[in-house]
Amino acid sequence: MVAASLCVATLAPAAAPAGAANGSSGDAVSAGIRERMIRLAVDAAHRHAGTGRAANAVVTGTLAITDPVGDATTSNSWRFRADITNAGLDYAKTSMRVSARLSTGTNPISDPNWQGATGLVWLLDTTGDGTADDGAVYLADTDGRLLGAVVQNINSSPTLRCLASAVWDGAHVYSMSFPTACIGQPAIVNFGADMTYEVNGVQSEDLAPDSGQPLAGSVQASTPTTTPDAGQFVVDGFGGLHFVGIGTHTHAPHVLGGPYWPGRDIARDVTVFPGGGHGYVLDGFGALHPFSLSPNQNPAVPPDGPYWPNYDIARGAAMFTDGRGGVVLDGLGGLHPFSLGTHHSAPAISGAPYWPGWDIAQGVAMLPDGTGGFVLDGFGGLHFFSIGTHHTAPRVIDAPYWPNWNIARGVTILPDGTGGYVIDAWGGLHFFSIGTRRSAPTLTGAPYWPNWDIARGVSAIQGVIPTA
């Protein structure tokens, strides 16, 4: 169960900081977008119904397939905008990336035909029976943003499960990234791609593999052997987000939305969705403020979760590995769940620390494999907790520790789970290893404020980092 925590109900109501809307109803995306995504996924599943799965040897990690050029339905002049020539799936231990190449690419955020029934769906068979169970849907909204999400149970009761980070390469390739936990981390995945392009009510479509052919596969997860090139965000007390490159990924993405309180030290942490593309900034009262990495749409404000009006006690936030919600940490160590979209039950948490009456907890981070996470105390101590059943705490090596000096402010875990960082109050990022000692990755662009207690949190980006 979730650790004992502050009683929210006893706190007097007060106005939330600008942008806060905790407690409001809503979903991960608007009702209209949700309906479009579900309709695209269901229609794609019907077109692929009964195709079965390819009787090929299981491949590890990556599978790419080709599709004939010019085989999109209809003979209109825009059929090549629906014409799939290649489709692929990259299956890592904690994240999945799907992609498709079209004969003629158009910018989905400026092409008005992308704002109706046009969209891409990757059908995912996660049970090995040759029938699509889930659909990863890519479309655009009228406000010039991309939207990606996974729709589950597309043959029975389709519902939106998690958001995905959508990317267009500026030419022909469209791709999305999302956490494998969103689809249950299946042993193998078979897949197909389905593109629909509509102009004035007339649709052109293409399937890869072609209609009547089995889904491609099977693909099993690969296990990363090295720390991937990635990035992370540091948040300062005013809400400013500072990108830090890891490895060779040094290009800072453009951030859309997010709060900023000039001169007001009220931001307390940042958390990025598994899969990348979206995130929240946490304020001291517990409100979660959405932002996105351009050109993705901002996520909705969680409909539940804690909120302590005018009581600066929230300290950290972290997303669960399935992308469907997360936890907010209070200063005493209490972990409070929140949902993304429709409320759902949080997984059981056990072994988390709790310090009654002592505001010493400072940060929280989840392990990418979903087995648990760490609560950070102000001295740098990392305290393991389990998610679901009991798990043995992993070995932590070379983590910083400042006895009796409350200077630690946040913690994050790298996407492959091999290590992470503790951030101190001045912005210093201190690497630690998990399991086996490793060398710290190269960082680029890390902020640092000597002798100024203004750094508040850090979050690794676990997934595609858009460059638009």
mmCIF file of C-alpha atoms in Angstrom, residues 104-444:
data_model
loop_
_atom_site.group_PDB
_atom_site.id
_atom_site.type_symbol
_atom_site.label_atom_id
_atom_site.label_comp_id
_atom_site.label_asym_id
_atom_site.label_seq_id
_atom_site.Cartn_x
_atom_site.Cartn_y
_atom_site.Cartn_z
ATOM 1 C CA THR A 104 5.179 11.470 -50.206
ATOM 2 C CA GLY A 105 5.476 13.029 -46.782
ATOM 3 C CA THR A 106 3.585 16.123 -45.698
ATOM 4 C CA ASN A 107 3.897 18.164 -42.541
ATOM 5 C CA PRO A 108 1.113 16.866 -40.272
ATOM 6 C CA ILE A 109 0.941 20.091 -38.272
ATOM 7 C CA SER A 110 0.476 22.357 -41.307
ATOM 8 C CA ASP A 111 -1.278 20.083 -43.809
ATOM 9 C CA PRO A 112 -5.017 20.686 -43.165
ATOM 10 C CA ASN A 113 -5.878 17.211 -44.416
ATOM 11 C CA TRP A 114 -4.174 15.754 -41.334
ATOM 12 C CA GLN A 115 -6.807 17.335 -39.092
ATOM 13 C CA GLY A 116 -9.730 15.102 -40.033
ATOM 14 C CA ALA A 117 -9.764 11.358 -40.644
ATOM 15 C CA THR A 118 -6.099 11.225 -41.689
ATOM 16 C CA GLY A 119 -3.813 9.253 -39.411
ATOM 17 C CA LEU A 120 -1.348 6.410 -38.978
ATOM 18 C CA VAL A 121 -1.998 3.288 -36.905
ATOM 19 C CA TRP A 122 0.483 0.597 -35.983
ATOM 20 C CA LEU A 123 -1.423 -2.574 -35.077
ATOM 21 C CA LEU A 124 0.179 -4.578 -32.268
ATOM 22 C CA ASP A 125 -0.466 -8.258 -31.620
ATOM 23 C CA THR A 126 0.814 -8.805 -28.071
ATOM 24 C CA THR A 127 -0.503 -12.349 -27.508
ATOM 25 C CA GLY A 128 0.906 -14.119 -30.572
ATOM 26 C CA ASP A 129 -2.490 -15.149 -31.958
ATOM 27 C CA GLY A 130 -2.251 -13.055 -35.114
ATOM 28 C CA THR A 131 -4.998 -10.650 -34.028
ATOM 29 C CA ALA A 132 -4.233 -7.038 -33.211
ATOM 30 C CA ASP A 133 -4.797 -6.272 -29.527
ATOM 31 C CA ASP A 134 -3.636 -2.642 -29.396
ATOM 32 C CA GLY A 135 -3.167 0.224 -31.806
ATOM 33 C CA ALA A 136 -0.511 2.949 -31.631
ATOM 34 C CA VAL A 137 -2.177 5.978 -33.217
ATOM 35 C CA TYR A 138 -0.485 9.060 -34.734
ATOM 36 C CA LEU A 139 -2.496 12.110 -35.764
ATOM 37 C CA ALA A 140 -2.515 15.913 -35.679
ATOM 38 C CA ASP A 141 -4.816 18.429 -34.052
ATOM 39 C CA THR A 142 -6.181 21.716 -35.342
ATOM 40 C CA ASP A 143 -3.891 23.689 -33.014
ATOM 41 C CA GLY A 144 -0.780 22.564 -34.852
ATOM 42 C CA ARG A 145 0.340 19.827 -32.450
ATOM 43 C CA LEU A 146 1.021 16.136 -32.941
ATOM 44 C CA LEU A 147 -0.814 13.571 -30.865
ATOM 45 C CA GLY A 148 0.265 10.013 -30.226
ATOM 46 C CA ALA A 149 -1.332 7.411 -27.968
ATOM 47 C CA VAL A 150 -1.889 3.693 -27.529
ATOM 48 C CA VAL A 151 -5.446 2.358 -27.771
ATOM 49 C CA GLN A 152 -5.991 -1.004 -26.071
ATOM 50 C CA ASN A 153 -8.653 -3.693 -26.570
ATOM 51 C CA ILE A 154 -9.378 -2.493 -30.095
ATOM 52 C CA ASN A 155 -11.500 -5.574 -30.886
ATOM 53 C CA SER A 156 -13.762 -5.352 -27.847
ATOM 54 C CA SER A 157 -13.868 -2.260 -25.595
ATOM 55 C CA PRO A 158 -11.275 0.183 -26.973
ATOM 56 C CA THR A 159 -9.875 2.700 -24.500
ATOM 57 C CA LEU A 160 -6.961 5.107 -24.493
ATOM 58 C CA ARG A 161 -4.136 3.659 -22.377
ATOM 59 C CA CYS A 162 -1.066 5.941 -22.547
ATOM 60 C CA LEU A 163 0.399 8.843 -24.477
ATOM 61 C CA ALA A 164 3.246 8.465 -26.974
ATOM 62 C CA SER A 165 5.911 10.860 -28.213
ATOM 63 C CA ALA A 166 5.209 11.623 -31.889
ATOM 64 C CA VAL A 167 7.935 12.734 -34.323
ATOM 65 C CA TRP A 168 8.104 13.667 -38.011
ATOM 66 C CA ASP A 169 11.535 13.803 -39.634
ATOM 67 C CA GLY A 170 10.607 16.658 -41.969
ATOM 68 C CA ALA A 171 10.506 14.418 -45.039
ATOM 69 C CA HIS A 172 8.999 10.923 -45.244
ATOM 70 C CA VAL A 173 9.262 9.168 -41.864
ATOM 71 C CA TYR A 174 6.685 9.287 -39.043
ATOM 72 C CA SER A 175 7.419 7.619 -35.719
ATOM 73 C CA MET A 176 6.265 7.308 -32.114
ATOM 74 C CA SER A 177 7.779 6.112 -28.848
ATOM 75 C CA PHE A 178 5.972 4.790 -25.769
ATOM 76 C CA PRO A 179 6.748 2.595 -22.736
ATOM 77 C CA THR A 180 6.511 -1.155 -23.238
ATOM 78 C CA ALA A 181 4.712 -1.378 -19.887
ATOM 79 C CA CYS A 182 1.835 0.453 -21.585
ATOM 80 C CA ILE A 183 1.111 -2.714 -23.589
ATOM 81 C CA GLY A 184 2.034 -5.111 -20.782
ATOM 82 C CA GLN A 185 5.671 -5.846 -21.779
ATOM 83 C CA PRO A 186 4.704 -8.849 -23.961
ATOM 84 C CA ALA A 187 7.174 -11.616 -24.738
ATOM 85 C CA ILE A 188 6.776 -11.028 -28.488
ATOM 86 C CA VAL A 189 5.032 -8.474 -30.698
ATOM 87 C CA ASN A 190 3.701 -8.850 -34.234
ATOM 88 C CA PHE A 191 2.797 -5.679 -36.064
ATOM 89 C CA GLY A 192 1.408 -3.969 -39.128
ATOM 90 C CA ALA A 193 0.998 -0.354 -40.239
ATOM 91 C CA ASP A 194 -2.128 1.302 -41.637
ATOM 92 C CA MET A 195 -2.184 4.788 -43.200
ATOM 93 C CA THR A 196 -5.329 6.723 -44.074
ATOM 94 C CA TYR A 197 -5.180 10.048 -45.921
ATOM 95 C CA GLU A 198 -8.480 11.874 -46.496
ATOM 96 C CA VAL A 199 -9.272 14.828 -48.761
ATOM 97 C CA ASN A 200 -12.820 16.229 -48.895
ATOM 98 C CA GLY A 201 -14.292 13.013 -47.555
ATOM 99 C CA VAL A 202 -12.411 10.738 -49.972
ATOM 100 C CA GLN A 203 -9.935 8.369 -48.336
ATOM 101 C CA SER A 204 -6.840 6.703 -49.696
ATOM 102 C CA GLU A 205 -5.410 3.851 -47.625
ATOM 103 C CA ASP A 206 -2.426 1.559 -47.502
ATOM 104 C CA LEU A 207 -1.621 -1.397 -45.290
ATOM 105 C CA ALA A 208 1.793 -2.883 -44.599
ATOM 106 C CA PRO A 209 1.858 -5.838 -44.839
ATOM 107 C CA ASP A 210 -0.798 -5.653 -47.567
ATOM 108 C CA SER A 211 -4.429 -6.562 -46.966
ATOM 109 C CA GLY A 212 -4.893 -10.294 -46.495
ATOM 110 C CA GLN A 213 -1.274 -10.834 -45.516
ATOM 111 C CA PRO A 214 -0.211 -11.795 -41.978
ATOM 112 C CA LEU A 215 1.125 -9.303 -39.479
ATOM 113 C CA ALA A 216 4.928 -9.020 -39.479
ATOM 114 C CA GLY A 217 6.931 -10.492 -36.630
ATOM 115 C CA SER A 218 7.654 -11.878 -34.198
ATOM 116 C CA VAL A 219 9.842 -9.369 -32.323
ATOM 117 C CA GLN A 220 11.144 -9.855 -28.794
ATOM 118 C CA ALA A 221 12.658 -7.214 -26.549
ATOM 119 C CA SER A 222 16.338 -6.373 -26.643
ATOM 120 C CA THR A 223 18.284 -5.540 -23.483
ATOM 121 C CA PRO A 224 20.423 -2.391 -23.660
ATOM 122 C CA THR A 225 24.079 -3.052 -22.879
ATOM 123 C CA THR A 226 25.203 0.552 -22.567
ATOM 124 C CA THR A 227 23.730 3.801 -21.313
ATOM 125 C CA PRO A 228 21.801 5.249 -24.273
ATOM 126 C CA ASP A 229 22.387 8.755 -25.515
ATOM 127 C CA ALA A 230 19.540 10.728 -24.058
ATOM 128 C CA GLY A 231 18.872 13.847 -22.068
ATOM 129 C CA GLN A 232 17.263 15.186 -18.939
ATOM 130 C CA PHE A 233 15.612 18.305 -17.572
ATOM 131 C CA VAL A 234 16.643 20.253 -14.490
ATOM 132 C CA VAL A 235 13.967 22.507 -12.993
ATOM 133 C CA ASP A 236 14.795 25.594 -10.958
ATOM 134 C CA GLY A 237 12.654 27.031 -8.175
ATOM 135 C CA PHE A 238 10.882 29.441 -10.531
ATOM 136 C CA GLY A 239 9.811 26.666 -12.916
ATOM 137 C CA GLY A 240 12.549 27.173 -15.513
ATOM 138 C CA LEU A 241 13.411 23.981 -17.419
ATOM 139 C CA HIS A 242 17.064 23.473 -18.380
ATOM 140 C CA PHE A 243 17.975 20.723 -20.847
ATOM 141 C CA VAL A 244 21.048 18.603 -20.126
ATOM 142 C CA GLY A 245 22.390 16.438 -22.937
ATOM 143 C CA ILE A 246 23.654 12.933 -22.185
ATOM 144 C CA GLY A 247 26.211 11.328 -24.481
ATOM 145 C CA THR A 248 25.997 12.569 -28.062
ATOM 146 C CA HIS A 249 22.461 13.931 -27.766
ATOM 147 C CA THR A 250 23.173 17.622 -27.230
ATOM 148 C CA HIS A 251 20.311 19.298 -29.100
ATOM 149 C CA ALA A 252 17.816 20.872 -26.700
ATOM 150 C CA PRO A 253 14.168 20.232 -27.631
ATOM 151 C CA HIS A 254 11.680 23.082 -27.722
ATOM 152 C CA VAL A 255 9.391 23.087 -24.671
ATOM 153 C CA LEU A 256 5.727 24.023 -25.068
ATOM 154 C CA GLY A 257 3.660 25.089 -22.071
ATOM 155 C CA GLY A 258 4.854 24.624 -18.520
ATOM 156 C CA PRO A 259 4.618 27.143 -15.673
ATOM 157 C CA TYR A 260 6.972 29.934 -14.721
ATOM 158 C CA TRP A 261 6.838 32.033 -11.545
ATOM 159 C CA PRO A 262 9.494 34.804 -11.818
ATOM 160 C CA GLY A 263 11.029 35.480 -8.423
ATOM 161 C CA ARG A 264 8.757 33.006 -6.675
ATOM 162 C CA ASP A 265 10.477 29.853 -5.451
ATOM 163 C CA ILE A 266 7.556 27.417 -5.708
ATOM 164 C CA ALA A 267 8.521 24.793 -8.337
ATOM 165 C CA ARG A 268 9.617 21.558 -6.678
ATOM 166 C CA ASP A 269 10.279 18.887 -9.320
ATOM 167 C CA VAL A 270 9.925 17.841 -12.942
ATOM 168 C CA THR A 271 8.908 14.462 -14.324
ATOM 169 C CA VAL A 272 8.952 13.352 -17.971
ATOM 170 C CA PHE A 273 6.625 10.667 -19.254
ATOM 171 C CA PRO A 274 8.149 7.284 -20.145
ATOM 172 C CA GLY A 275 8.346 7.407 -23.925
ATOM 173 C CA GLY A 276 9.286 11.093 -23.846
ATOM 174 C CA GLY A 277 7.353 13.935 -25.406
ATOM 175 C CA HIS A 278 5.419 15.121 -22.358
ATOM 176 C CA GLY A 279 5.929 16.034 -18.723
ATOM 177 C CA TYR A 280 4.799 17.863 -15.600
ATOM 178 C CA VAL A 281 6.324 20.494 -13.338
ATOM 179 C CA LEU A 282 5.313 20.023 -9.697
ATOM 180 C CA ASP A 283 4.672 23.037 -7.485
ATOM 181 C CA GLY A 284 5.047 23.108 -3.708
ATOM 182 C CA PHE A 285 1.312 22.702 -3.132
ATOM 183 C CA GLY A 286 1.134 19.454 -5.140
ATOM 184 C CA ALA A 287 -0.275 20.772 -8.433
ATOM 185 C CA LEU A 288 1.096 19.227 -11.646
ATOM 186 C CA HIS A 289 1.536 21.639 -14.570
ATOM 187 C CA PRO A 290 1.758 20.100 -18.073
ATOM 188 C CA PHE A 291 4.358 20.748 -20.731
ATOM 189 C CA SER A 292 5.366 18.987 -23.934
ATOM 190 C CA LEU A 293 8.337 18.685 -26.224
ATOM 191 C CA SER A 294 7.405 20.338 -29.527
ATOM 192 C CA PRO A 295 5.522 19.454 -31.632
ATOM 193 C CA ASN A 296 3.603 17.185 -29.241
ATOM 194 C CA GLN A 297 0.322 18.235 -27.664
ATOM 195 C CA ASN A 298 0.376 19.098 -23.948
ATOM 196 C CA PRO A 299 -1.048 16.342 -21.726
ATOM 197 C CA ALA A 300 -4.112 16.929 -19.578
ATOM 198 C CA VAL A 301 -3.843 17.870 -15.927
ATOM 199 C CA PRO A 302 -4.350 14.722 -13.797
ATOM 200 C CA PRO A 303 -7.955 14.405 -12.581
ATOM 201 C CA ASP A 304 -6.867 13.257 -9.133
ATOM 202 C CA GLY A 305 -3.816 13.359 -6.872
ATOM 203 C CA PRO A 306 -2.941 15.382 -3.790
ATOM 204 C CA TYR A 307 -3.203 19.133 -3.319
ATOM 205 C CA TRP A 308 -2.301 21.183 -0.231
ATOM 206 C CA PRO A 309 -3.431 24.795 -0.816
ATOM 207 C CA ASN A 310 -0.909 27.342 0.491
ATOM 208 C CA TYR A 311 1.106 24.581 2.205
ATOM 209 C CA ASP A 312 4.518 24.132 0.594
ATOM 210 C CA ILE A 313 5.001 20.435 1.330
ATOM 211 C CA ALA A 314 5.143 18.671 -2.073
ATOM 212 C CA ARG A 315 8.729 17.681 -2.910
ATOM 213 C CA GLY A 316 8.890 15.229 -5.814
ATOM 214 C CA ALA A 317 6.976 13.572 -8.634
ATOM 215 C CA ALA A 318 7.580 10.492 -10.773
ATOM 216 C CA MET A 319 5.619 8.638 -13.448
ATOM 217 C CA PHE A 320 4.881 4.916 -13.280
ATOM 218 C CA THR A 321 6.550 2.965 -16.067
ATOM 219 C CA ASP A 322 3.277 2.304 -17.907
ATOM 220 C CA GLY A 323 2.704 6.039 -18.362
ATOM 221 C CA ARG A 324 -0.793 5.870 -16.857
ATOM 222 C CA GLY A 325 -0.039 7.843 -13.703
ATOM 223 C CA GLY A 326 2.522 8.348 -10.983
ATOM 224 C CA VAL A 327 3.153 9.591 -7.470
ATOM 225 C CA VAL A 328 3.708 12.890 -5.699
ATOM 226 C CA LEU A 329 6.099 12.823 -2.737
ATOM 227 C CA ASP A 330 5.464 14.984 0.317
ATOM 228 C CA GLY A 331 8.214 16.283 2.590
ATOM 229 C CA LEU A 332 7.627 13.582 5.204
ATOM 230 C CA GLY A 333 8.026 10.756 2.683
ATOM 231 C CA GLY A 334 4.388 10.058 1.864
ATOM 232 C CA LEU A 335 3.725 8.858 -1.677
ATOM 233 C CA HIS A 336 0.403 9.978 -3.178
ATOM 234 C CA PRO A 337 -0.776 8.459 -6.480
ATOM 235 C CA PHE A 338 -2.261 10.363 -9.410
ATOM 236 C CA SER A 339 -3.784 9.154 -12.672
ATOM 237 C CA LEU A 340 -3.363 10.307 -16.255
ATOM 238 C CA GLY A 341 -6.861 10.622 -17.634
ATOM 239 C CA THR A 342 -9.557 8.335 -16.266
ATOM 240 C CA HIS A 343 -8.873 7.380 -12.659
ATOM 241 C CA HIS A 344 -7.396 3.928 -12.151
ATOM 242 C CA SER A 345 -6.044 2.091 -9.145
ATOM 243 C CA ALA A 346 -2.384 2.714 -8.369
ATOM 244 C CA PRO A 347 -0.118 -0.305 -7.892
ATOM 245 C CA ALA A 348 0.747 -1.301 -4.346
ATOM 246 C CA ILE A 349 3.858 0.333 -2.908
ATOM 247 C CA SER A 350 5.760 -1.167 0.015
ATOM 248 C CA GLY A 351 8.932 -0.391 1.932
ATOM 249 C CA ALA A 352 8.896 3.361 1.328
ATOM 250 C CA PRO A 353 10.448 5.484 4.117
ATOM 251 C CA TYR A 354 8.396 7.875 6.247
ATOM 252 C CA TRP A 355 9.596 10.553 8.656
ATOM 253 C CA PRO A 356 6.615 11.846 10.700
ATOM 254 C CA GLY A 357 6.961 15.547 11.435
ATOM 255 C CA TRP A 358 10.310 15.875 9.627
ATOM 256 C CA ASP A 359 10.385 17.649 6.260
ATOM 257 C CA ILE A 360 13.414 15.781 4.915
ATOM 258 C CA ALA A 361 12.196 13.866 1.816
ATOM 259 C CA GLN A 362 13.312 15.616 -1.377
ATOM 260 C CA GLY A 363 12.832 13.490 -4.473
ATOM 261 C CA VAL A 364 11.460 10.286 -5.969
ATOM 262 C CA ALA A 365 12.352 8.244 -9.055
ATOM 263 C CA MET A 366 11.088 5.014 -10.620
ATOM 264 C CA LEU A 367 13.189 2.155 -11.938
ATOM 265 C CA PRO A 368 12.496 1.617 -15.652
ATOM 266 C CA ASP A 369 11.690 -2.074 -15.118
ATOM 267 C CA GLY A 370 8.738 -1.163 -12.904
ATOM 268 C CA THR A 371 9.875 -3.139 -9.866
ATOM 269 C CA GLY A 372 10.217 -0.129 -7.586
ATOM 270 C CA GLY A 373 12.010 3.147 -7.077
ATOM 271 C CA PHE A 374 13.897 5.383 -4.678
ATOM 272 C CA VAL A 375 12.962 8.172 -2.293
ATOM 273 C CA LEU A 376 15.779 10.696 -1.801
ATOM 274 C CA ASP A 377 16.344 12.375 1.552
ATOM 275 C CA GLY A 378 17.962 15.789 1.987
ATOM 276 C CA PHE A 379 21.341 14.305 2.892
ATOM 277 C CA GLY A 380 21.491 12.236 -0.317
ATOM 278 C CA GLY A 381 20.288 8.935 1.111
ATOM 279 C CA LEU A 382 18.448 6.721 -1.399
ATOM 280 C CA HIS A 383 15.673 4.585 0.096
ATOM 281 C CA PHE A 384 14.263 1.766 -2.047
ATOM 282 C CA PHE A 385 10.573 0.889 -2.259
ATOM 283 C CA SER A 386 8.866 -1.959 -4.106
ATOM 284 C CA ILE A 387 5.976 -1.782 -6.555
ATOM 285 C CA GLY A 388 3.568 -4.707 -6.599
ATOM 286 C CA THR A 389 5.206 -7.674 -4.895
ATOM 287 C CA HIS A 390 8.278 -7.332 -2.691
ATOM 288 C CA HIS A 391 11.573 -6.901 -4.532
ATOM 289 C CA THR A 392 15.128 -6.877 -3.245
ATOM 290 C CA ALA A 393 16.710 -3.452 -3.357
ATOM 291 C CA PRO A 394 19.275 -3.132 -6.168
ATOM 292 C CA ARG A 395 22.855 -2.290 -5.298
ATOM 293 C CA VAL A 396 23.581 1.445 -5.494
ATOM 294 C CA ILE A 397 27.234 2.452 -6.004
ATOM 295 C CA ASP A 398 28.952 5.843 -5.600
ATOM 296 C CA ALA A 399 25.837 7.798 -4.683
ATOM 297 C CA PRO A 400 26.630 11.142 -2.992
ATOM 298 C CA TYR A 401 25.945 11.681 0.701
ATOM 299 C CA TRP A 402 26.191 14.850 2.795
ATOM 300 C CA PRO A 403 25.718 13.897 6.484
ATOM 301 C CA ASN A 404 23.528 16.410 8.345
ATOM 302 C CA TRP A 405 23.523 18.833 5.392
ATOM 303 C CA ASN A 406 20.119 19.155 3.715
ATOM 304 C CA ILE A 407 21.468 19.876 0.247
ATOM 305 C CA ALA A 408 20.123 17.064 -2.011
ATOM 306 C CA ARG A 409 17.098 18.108 -4.074
ATOM 307 C CA GLY A 410 16.139 15.510 -6.663
ATOM 308 C CA VAL A 411 16.885 12.135 -8.214
ATOM 309 C CA THR A 412 16.363 10.445 -11.578
ATOM 310 C CA ILE A 413 17.162 7.054 -13.130
ATOM 311 C CA LEU A 414 18.636 6.643 -16.623
ATOM 312 C CA PRO A 415 16.411 4.983 -19.259
ATOM 313 C CA ASP A 416 18.301 1.669 -19.157
ATOM 314 C CA GLY A 417 18.328 1.467 -15.352
ATOM 315 C CA THR A 418 22.125 1.238 -15.105
ATOM 316 C CA GLY A 419 22.455 4.352 -13.001
ATOM 317 C CA GLY A 420 21.111 7.791 -12.274
ATOM 318 C CA TYR A 421 21.756 11.246 -10.903
ATOM 319 C CA VAL A 422 21.209 13.101 -7.643
ATOM 320 C CA ILE A 423 20.976 16.860 -8.061
ATOM 321 C CA ASP A 424 22.089 19.172 -5.272
ATOM 322 C CA ALA A 425 20.619 22.577 -4.435
ATOM 323 C CA TRP A 426 23.184 24.404 -6.603
ATOM 324 C CA GLY A 427 22.503 22.273 -9.673
ATOM 325 C CA GLY A 428 25.388 19.834 -9.323
ATOM 326 C CA LEU A 429 24.569 16.466 -10.919
ATOM 327 C CA HIS A 430 26.125 13.488 -9.134
ATOM 328 C CA PHE A 431 26.175 10.157 -10.965
ATOM 329 C CA PHE A 432 25.594 6.811 -9.242
ATOM 330 C CA SER A 433 25.592 3.288 -10.638
ATOM 331 C CA ILE A 434 23.001 0.569 -10.115
ATOM 332 C CA GLY A 435 24.107 -3.057 -9.939
ATOM 333 C CA THR A 436 27.622 -2.668 -11.369
ATOM 334 C CA ARG A 437 29.975 0.314 -11.206
ATOM 335 C CA ARG A 438 30.011 2.278 -14.451
ATOM 336 C CA SER A 439 31.609 5.454 -15.720
ATOM 337 C CA ALA A 440 29.458 8.559 -15.656
ATOM 338 C CA PRO A 441 28.100 9.567 -19.088
ATOM 339 C CA THR A 442 29.200 12.842 -20.634
ATOM 340 C CA LEU A 443 26.847 15.733 -19.836
ATOM 341 C CA THR A 444 26.301 18.840 -21.951
#
